[in-house]
Amino acid sequence: MKLIFAIVQDQDSNRLSDALTDANFRATKLASTGGFLKAGNTTFIIGVEDEQVDTALEIIKNNCKAREQIMSPAASLGVTVDTYVPYPIEVQVGGATVFVMPVDQFQQF
């Protein structure tokens, strides 16, 4: 048995949740926040049998797409406000960060 942690952008959360449910996967969703963009994420915790891992990963891959987003960088403490002009930069967001871990034991009460 494996435990899958999938951290996805909130924009992809409902689509992924629906796709997992349609494929008969049960998942727990947790609200989380990313460190870089400080944007909302959803962390899915999915317990699967070993032979289901590839199917679950394919569902995650198909429903969580990376995309470009424009953001304004925050002012640095080493720069004076008079001379600092933040120019928007394009960053890649979305997709999924996925961890697959072995499960030694599973209990349900």
Coordinates of N, CA and C in Angstrom, one line a residue:
M1 N 0.8 -1.2 0.0 CA 0.0 0.0 0.0 C 0.9 1.2 0.0
K2 N 0.4 2.3 -0.6 CA 1.1 3.6 -0.7 C 0.2 4.7 -0.3
L3 N 0.9 5.8 0.2 CA 0.2 7.0 0.6 C 0.7 8.1 -0.4
I4 N -0.2 8.7 -1.1 CA 0.1 9.8 -2.0 C -0.2 11.1 -1.4
F5 N 0.7 12.0 -1.4 CA 0.5 13.4 -1.0 C 0.6 14.2 -2.3
A6 N -0.5 14.9 -2.7 CA -0.4 15.7 -3.9 C -0.8 17.1 -3.6
I7 N 0.1 18.1 -3.8 CA -0.1 19.5 -3.5 C -0.4 20.2 -4.8
V8 N -1.6 20.7 -4.9 CA -2.0 21.3 -6.2 C -2.6 22.7 -5.9
Q9 N -2.5 23.5 -6.9 CA -3.1 24.9 -6.8 C -4.6 24.8 -6.7
D10 N -5.1 25.7 -5.9 CA -6.6 25.7 -5.7 C -7.4 25.7 -7.0
Q11 N -6.9 26.3 -8.0 CA -7.6 26.3 -9.3 C -7.8 24.9 -9.8
D12 N -7.0 24.0 -9.5 CA -7.1 22.6 -10.0 C -7.8 21.7 -9.1
S13 N -8.1 22.2 -7.9 CA -8.5 21.3 -6.8 C -9.9 20.6 -7.1
N14 N -10.9 21.4 -7.5 CA -12.2 20.8 -7.8 C -12.1 19.8 -8.9
R15 N -11.4 20.1 -10.0 CA -11.3 19.2 -11.1 C -10.7 17.9 -10.7
L16 N -9.6 18.0 -9.9 CA -8.9 16.8 -9.5 C -9.8 16.0 -8.6
S17 N -10.4 16.7 -7.7 CA -11.3 16.0 -6.7 C -12.4 15.2 -7.5
D18 N -13.0 15.8 -8.5 CA -14.0 15.1 -9.3 C -13.5 13.9 -10.0
A19 N -12.3 14.1 -10.6 CA -11.7 13.0 -11.4 C -11.3 11.8 -10.5
L20 N -10.8 12.1 -9.3 CA -10.5 11.0 -8.3 C -11.7 10.3 -7.9
T21 N -12.8 11.0 -7.6 CA -14.0 10.4 -7.2 C -14.6 9.6 -8.4
D22 N -14.6 10.1 -9.6 CA -15.1 9.3 -10.7 C -14.3 8.0 -10.9
A23 N -13.0 8.0 -10.5 CA -12.2 6.8 -10.7 C -12.2 5.9 -9.4
N24 N -13.1 6.2 -8.5 CA -13.3 5.5 -7.2 C -12.1 5.6 -6.3
F25 N -11.4 6.7 -6.3 CA -10.3 6.9 -5.3 C -10.9 7.8 -4.2
R26 N -10.6 7.4 -3.0 CA -11.0 8.3 -1.8 C -9.9 9.1 -1.4
A27 N -10.1 10.4 -1.2 CA -9.0 11.3 -0.9 C -9.5 12.3 0.2
T28 N -8.5 12.7 1.1 CA -8.8 13.7 2.0 C -8.1 15.0 1.5
K29 N -8.9 16.1 1.6 CA -8.4 17.4 1.1 C -8.0 18.3 2.3
L30 N -6.9 18.9 2.2 CA -6.5 19.9 3.3 C -6.1 21.2 2.6
A31 N -6.6 22.3 3.2 CA -6.2 23.6 2.7 C -4.7 23.8 3.1
S32 N -3.9 24.4 2.2 CA -2.5 24.7 2.5 C -2.1 25.9 1.8
T33 N -1.0 26.5 2.1 CA -0.5 27.7 1.5 C 0.9 27.5 1.0
G34 N 1.2 27.9 -0.2 CA 2.6 27.8 -0.8 C 3.5 28.8 -0.2
G35 N 4.8 28.5 -0.1 CA 5.7 29.4 0.5 C 6.2 30.5 -0.5
F36 N 6.4 30.2 -1.8 CA 6.9 31.2 -2.7 C 5.9 32.3 -3.1
L37 N 4.8 31.9 -3.6 CA 3.8 32.9 -4.0 C 2.8 33.2 -2.9
K38 N 2.9 32.5 -1.8 CA 1.9 32.6 -0.7 C 0.5 32.5 -1.1
A39 N 0.3 31.6 -2.1 CA -1.0 31.4 -2.7 C -1.7 30.1 -2.1
G40 N -3.0 30.1 -2.2 CA -3.7 28.9 -1.7 C -3.4 27.7 -2.5
N41 N -3.2 26.6 -1.8 CA -3.1 25.3 -2.4 C -4.0 24.3 -1.7
T42 N -4.2 23.2 -2.3 CA -4.9 22.1 -1.7 C -4.0 20.9 -1.7
T43 N -3.9 20.2 -0.5 CA -3.1 19.0 -0.4 C -4.1 17.8 -0.3
F44 N -3.9 16.9 -1.2 CA -4.7 15.7 -1.3 C -3.9 14.6 -0.6
I45 N -4.5 13.8 0.2 CA -3.9 12.6 0.8 C -4.7 11.4 0.3
I46 N -4.1 10.5 -0.4 CA -4.8 9.4 -1.1 C -4.1 8.1 -0.7
G47 N -4.8 7.2 -0.1 CA -4.2 5.9 0.1 C -4.6 4.9 -1.0
V48 N -3.6 4.2 -1.6 CA -3.9 3.4 -2.7 C -3.1 2.1 -2.6
E49 N -3.6 1.0 -3.2 CA -2.9 -0.2 -3.3 C -1.7 0.0 -4.3
D50 N -0.7 -0.8 -4.2 CA 0.5 -0.6 -5.0 C 0.2 -0.6 -6.5
E51 N -0.7 -1.4 -6.9 CA -1.0 -1.5 -8.4 C -1.9 -0.3 -8.9
Q52 N -2.4 0.5 -8.0 CA -3.2 1.7 -8.3 C -2.4 3.0 -8.4
V53 N -1.2 2.9 -8.0 CA -0.3 4.2 -8.0 C -0.3 4.8 -9.3
D54 N 0.1 4.1 -10.4 CA 0.2 4.7 -11.7 C -1.1 5.3 -12.2
T55 N -2.2 4.7 -11.9 CA -3.5 5.3 -12.3 C -3.8 6.6 -11.6
A56 N -3.5 6.6 -10.3 CA -3.7 7.8 -9.5 C -2.8 8.9 -10.0
L57 N -1.6 8.6 -10.2 CA -0.6 9.6 -10.7 C -1.0 10.2 -12.1
E58 N -1.5 9.3 -12.9 CA -2.0 9.8 -14.2 C -3.2 10.7 -14.1
I59 N -4.1 10.4 -13.2 CA -5.2 11.3 -13.0 C -4.8 12.7 -12.5
I60 N -3.8 12.7 -11.5 CA -3.3 13.9 -11.0 C -2.6 14.7 -12.2
K61 N -1.8 14.0 -12.9 CA -1.1 14.7 -14.1 C -2.0 15.3 -15.1
N62 N -3.1 14.6 -15.4 CA -4.1 15.1 -16.4 C -4.9 16.2 -15.9
N63 N -5.0 16.4 -14.6 CA -6.0 17.4 -14.1 C -5.3 18.6 -13.4
C64 N -4.0 18.6 -13.3 CA -3.2 19.7 -12.7 C -2.2 20.2 -13.6
K65 N -2.5 21.2 -14.4 CA -1.6 21.7 -15.4 C -0.9 23.0 -14.9
A66 N 0.4 23.1 -15.3 CA 1.2 24.2 -15.0 C 0.8 25.3 -16.0
R67 N 0.9 26.6 -15.5 CA 0.5 27.7 -16.4 C 1.3 28.9 -15.9
E68 N 1.4 29.9 -16.7 CA 2.1 31.2 -16.4 C 1.2 32.2 -15.7
Q69 N 1.8 32.9 -14.8 CA 1.0 33.9 -14.1 C 1.9 35.1 -13.9
I70 N 1.4 36.3 -14.0 CA 2.1 37.6 -13.8 C 2.0 38.0 -12.3
M71 N 3.1 38.3 -11.7 CA 3.1 38.8 -10.3 C 4.1 39.9 -10.2
S72 N 3.8 40.8 -9.2 CA 4.7 41.9 -8.9 C 5.6 41.4 -7.7
P73 N 6.9 41.5 -7.8 CA 7.7 41.1 -6.7 C 7.6 42.0 -5.5
A74 N 7.8 41.5 -4.3 CA 7.7 42.3 -3.1 C 9.0 43.1 -3.0
A75 N 9.0 44.3 -2.4 CA 10.1 45.1 -2.2 C 11.1 44.5 -1.3
S76 N 12.4 44.6 -1.6 CA 13.5 44.0 -0.8 C 13.8 45.0 0.3
L77 N 14.2 44.5 1.5 CA 14.6 45.4 2.6 C 15.8 46.2 2.3
G78 N 16.7 45.8 1.3 CA 17.9 46.4 1.0 C 17.7 47.5 0.0
V79 N 16.5 47.8 -0.5 CA 16.3 48.8 -1.6 C 15.4 49.9 -1.0
T80 N 15.8 51.1 -1.3 CA 15.0 52.2 -0.8 C 13.7 52.3 -1.6
V81 N 12.7 52.8 -0.9 CA 11.4 52.8 -1.6 C 11.4 53.8 -2.7
D82 N 12.2 54.9 -2.6 CA 12.2 55.9 -3.7 C 12.7 55.4 -5.0
T83 N 13.7 54.5 -5.0 CA 14.3 54.0 -6.2 C 13.7 52.6 -6.7
Y84 N 12.9 52.0 -5.8 CA 12.4 50.7 -6.2 C 11.1 50.8 -7.0
V85 N 11.1 50.2 -8.2 CA 9.9 50.2 -9.0 C 9.7 48.7 -9.4
P86 N 8.7 48.1 -8.8 CA 8.5 46.7 -9.0 C 7.9 46.4 -10.5
Y87 N 8.6 45.7 -11.2 CA 8.2 45.3 -12.5 C 7.5 43.9 -12.5
P88 N 6.4 43.7 -13.0 CA 5.7 42.4 -13.0 C 6.7 41.4 -13.7
I89 N 6.7 40.2 -13.1 CA 7.4 39.1 -13.7 C 6.5 37.9 -13.9
E90 N 6.9 37.1 -14.9 CA 6.0 35.9 -15.2 C 6.6 34.7 -14.5
V91 N 5.8 34.0 -13.7 CA 6.2 32.8 -13.0 C 5.3 31.7 -13.4
Q92 N 5.9 30.5 -13.3 CA 5.1 29.3 -13.5 C 4.4 28.8 -12.3
V93 N 3.1 28.6 -12.4 CA 2.3 28.1 -11.2 C 1.5 26.9 -11.7
G94 N 0.9 26.3 -10.7 CA 0.0 25.1 -11.0 C 0.8 23.8 -11.1
G95 N 0.3 22.9 -11.8 CA 0.9 21.6 -11.8 C 0.7 20.9 -10.5
A96 N 1.5 20.0 -10.1 CA 1.3 19.2 -8.8 C 2.7 18.8 -8.3
T97 N 2.8 18.9 -7.0 CA 4.0 18.3 -6.4 C 3.5 17.1 -5.6
V98 N 4.1 15.9 -6.0 CA 3.5 14.7 -5.5 C 4.6 13.9 -4.8
F99 N 4.2 13.4 -3.6 CA 5.1 12.5 -2.8 C 4.3 11.1 -2.7
V100 N 5.0 10.0 -3.0 CA 4.5 8.7 -2.9 C 5.3 8.0 -1.8
M101 N 4.7 7.5 -0.7 CA 5.4 6.9 0.4 C 4.8 5.5 0.7
P102 N 5.6 4.6 1.1 CA 5.1 3.3 1.5 C 4.3 3.4 2.8
V103 N 3.3 2.5 3.0 CA 2.5 2.4 4.2 C 2.8 1.1 4.8
D104 N 3.3 1.1 6.1 CA 3.5 -0.1 6.8 C 2.3 -0.8 7.3
Q105 N 1.3 0.1 7.7 CA 0.1 -0.5 8.3 C -1.0 0.5 8.0
F106 N -2.2 0.0 7.8 CA -3.4 0.8 7.6 C -4.5 0.3 8.5
Q107 N -5.1 1.2 9.3 CA -6.3 0.8 10.2 C -7.4 1.8 9.9
Q108 N -8.6 1.3 9.9 CA -9.8 2.2 9.8 C -10.7 1.8 10.9
F109 N -11.1 2.8 11.7 CA -12.0 2.5 12.8 C -13.3 3.2 12.6

